[in-house]
């Protein structure tokens, strides 16, 4: 009996991890857009703290794997010396704005689609198409000619990568430990968060699954002849890859990203069905469709520009302590806040005035 190909082993493990991710996100209502909205509109930070707790666990776990020599995070796309600062900030901002219009990021759209939400399925299709257009299609030409020209090669400054510990000349283990401890302390100092078992479980569990993703690709996928690209969960390019795989299956190999996309939808669907929450939903009207469609396109383009989404950069990328991930996170949150004010004020000018008034 022949050995199972490494890419299938990784895909099967990714499917299992994605199923757990989808089920957990569905049951705990883990949602970045909802987290920012709750904090900005209602002053409720429980879901925001769940997201931050996931960041802390992911950073602690991923760097523990790195320091122990289990995986080498320097092999990921996040720690290259090519710092796309403009793409991270502007693309993150566009993604954050789009996720509010679409009612959720790529992860939330997968969870909702798995639970029967047809408009989230449309959002995912448009997100995947726009992401592929930006990676390899007509928008890609504009990408190369514009924001990629702003990228900085840190090797010119004597740095081999963009990891914050390396840029500071500090031990990676110490920086990861300090950051993780500080983030967890901020999360658990809030009584409402401590009392919310759902949010605590969601934050800690999702963070642990990010670490599992690194282990799957970095350990199971370690092969001298056909190594798996080192990665963990992200939901922009993999959604596009999934659409391509469904359309052009012949000659293509299933990968970790495609498997996790399928797994999240499967896990969310099973969890929703078990809880009696699976139901078909669709657009309310034309305005609802246009708002969701425009948000999906913004997420696809912005997510590629920023090299990830709320999970891909906000959790996976941040766990590597990459400077670009911190910039992308700032852009995503800023774009989401601006979009929330846009929906409140009814105009971009009004939203900008409201944001600056709040900041002042």
Short mmCIF file of N, CA and C in Angstrom, two decimals, residues 93-104 119 122-127 130-131 283 286-303 339 342-343:
data_model
loop_
_atom_site.label_atom_id
_atom_site.label_comp_id
_atom_site.label_asym_id
_atom_site.label_seq_id
_atom_site.Cartn_x
_atom_site.Cartn_y
_atom_site.Cartn_z
N UNK A 93 -7.47 48.85 5.76
CA UNK A 93 -8.59 49.78 5.90
C UNK A 93 -9.73 49.45 4.96
N UNK A 94 -9.39 49.10 3.72
CA UNK A 94 -10.43 48.73 2.75
C UNK A 94 -11.13 47.45 3.19
N UNK A 95 -10.37 46.49 3.69
CA UNK A 95 -10.98 45.25 4.18
C UNK A 95 -11.90 45.53 5.35
N UNK A 96 -11.44 46.32 6.31
CA UNK A 96 -12.26 46.63 7.47
C UNK A 96 -13.55 47.33 7.11
N UNK A 97 -13.48 48.27 6.17
CA UNK A 97 -14.67 48.98 5.72
C UNK A 97 -15.63 47.99 5.05
N UNK A 98 -15.06 47.12 4.20
CA UNK A 98 -15.89 46.16 3.47
C UNK A 98 -16.56 45.15 4.37
N UNK A 99 -15.87 44.73 5.43
CA UNK A 99 -16.47 43.69 6.28
C UNK A 99 -17.68 44.22 7.03
N UNK A 100 -17.68 45.52 7.32
CA UNK A 100 -18.86 46.10 7.97
C UNK A 100 -20.03 46.15 6.99
N UNK A 101 -19.76 46.56 5.75
CA UNK A 101 -20.83 46.60 4.74
C UNK A 101 -21.40 45.21 4.48
N UNK A 102 -20.52 44.20 4.51
CA UNK A 102 -20.96 42.83 4.24
C UNK A 102 -21.46 42.12 5.49
N UNK A 103 -21.41 42.77 6.62
CA UNK A 103 -21.93 42.18 7.85
C UNK A 103 -21.03 41.13 8.47
N UNK A 104 -19.76 41.10 8.08
CA UNK A 104 -18.83 40.15 8.65
C UNK A 104 -17.65 39.92 7.75
N UNK A 119 -26.91 34.91 1.45
CA UNK A 119 -26.22 36.14 1.08
C UNK A 119 -24.74 36.08 1.47
N UNK A 122 -23.03 34.39 -1.37
CA UNK A 122 -22.77 35.34 -2.46
C UNK A 122 -21.56 36.20 -2.11
N UNK A 123 -21.48 36.65 -0.86
CA UNK A 123 -20.34 37.44 -0.41
C UNK A 123 -19.04 36.66 -0.61
N UNK A 124 -19.03 35.39 -0.27
CA UNK A 124 -17.83 34.57 -0.42
C UNK A 124 -17.44 34.42 -1.88
N UNK A 125 -18.41 34.22 -2.75
CA UNK A 125 -18.11 34.08 -4.18
C UNK A 125 -17.48 35.37 -4.71
N UNK A 126 -18.07 36.51 -4.37
CA UNK A 126 -17.54 37.78 -4.85
C UNK A 126 -16.19 38.10 -4.21
N UNK A 127 -16.04 37.75 -2.93
CA UNK A 127 -14.76 37.94 -2.26
C UNK A 127 -13.67 37.12 -2.95
N UNK A 130 -12.85 38.58 -6.51
CA UNK A 130 -12.10 39.83 -6.44
C UNK A 130 -10.69 39.60 -5.91
N UNK A 131 -10.54 38.64 -5.00
CA UNK A 131 -9.20 38.31 -4.50
C UNK A 131 -8.34 37.75 -5.62
N UNK A 283 -31.20 37.97 0.81
CA UNK A 283 -31.18 39.42 0.85
C UNK A 283 -32.58 39.98 1.10
N UNK A 286 -32.83 45.08 -2.84
CA UNK A 286 -31.71 45.40 -3.72
C UNK A 286 -30.61 46.15 -2.98
N UNK A 287 -30.98 47.07 -2.10
CA UNK A 287 -29.98 47.83 -1.35
C UNK A 287 -29.14 46.92 -0.48
N UNK A 288 -29.77 45.91 0.10
CA UNK A 288 -29.04 44.96 0.93
C UNK A 288 -28.03 44.18 0.09
N UNK A 289 -28.44 43.78 -1.12
CA UNK A 289 -27.54 43.06 -2.02
C UNK A 289 -26.35 43.94 -2.41
N UNK A 290 -26.62 45.18 -2.80
CA UNK A 290 -25.55 46.07 -3.25
C UNK A 290 -24.56 46.36 -2.12
N UNK A 291 -25.08 46.54 -0.92
CA UNK A 291 -24.20 46.80 0.21
C UNK A 291 -23.30 45.60 0.49
N UNK A 292 -23.85 44.42 0.51
CA UNK A 292 -23.06 43.21 0.75
C UNK A 292 -22.09 42.94 -0.38
N UNK A 293 -22.53 43.14 -1.61
CA UNK A 293 -21.67 42.88 -2.77
C UNK A 293 -20.48 43.83 -2.78
N UNK A 294 -20.72 45.11 -2.53
CA UNK A 294 -19.61 46.07 -2.52
C UNK A 294 -18.66 45.76 -1.38
N UNK A 295 -19.19 45.35 -0.23
CA UNK A 295 -18.32 44.98 0.88
C UNK A 295 -17.47 43.77 0.56
N UNK A 296 -18.04 42.80 -0.14
CA UNK A 296 -17.29 41.60 -0.51
C UNK A 296 -16.12 41.93 -1.43
N UNK A 297 -16.36 42.79 -2.42
CA UNK A 297 -15.30 43.19 -3.35
C UNK A 297 -14.20 43.95 -2.61
N UNK A 298 -14.60 44.83 -1.68
CA UNK A 298 -13.60 45.55 -0.89
C UNK A 298 -12.75 44.59 -0.07
N UNK A 299 -13.39 43.57 0.51
CA UNK A 299 -12.64 42.59 1.30
C UNK A 299 -11.68 41.80 0.43
N UNK A 300 -12.10 41.42 -0.78
CA UNK A 300 -11.24 40.65 -1.65
C UNK A 300 -10.01 41.42 -2.06
N UNK A 301 -10.20 42.67 -2.49
CA UNK A 301 -9.08 43.50 -2.92
C UNK A 301 -8.22 43.90 -1.72
N UNK A 302 -8.89 44.38 -0.66
CA UNK A 302 -8.16 44.83 0.52
C UNK A 302 -7.43 43.71 1.22
N UNK A 303 -8.03 42.52 1.25
CA UNK A 303 -7.38 41.40 1.91
C UNK A 303 -6.11 40.97 1.21
N UNK A 339 -16.39 52.67 8.80
CA UNK A 339 -17.59 52.14 8.15
C UNK A 339 -18.80 52.18 9.09
N UNK A 342 -19.94 55.58 9.05
CA UNK A 342 -20.56 55.85 7.74
C UNK A 342 -22.01 55.39 7.73
N UNK A 343 -22.27 54.21 8.27
CA UNK A 343 -23.65 53.71 8.32
C UNK A 343 -24.51 54.56 9.25
#
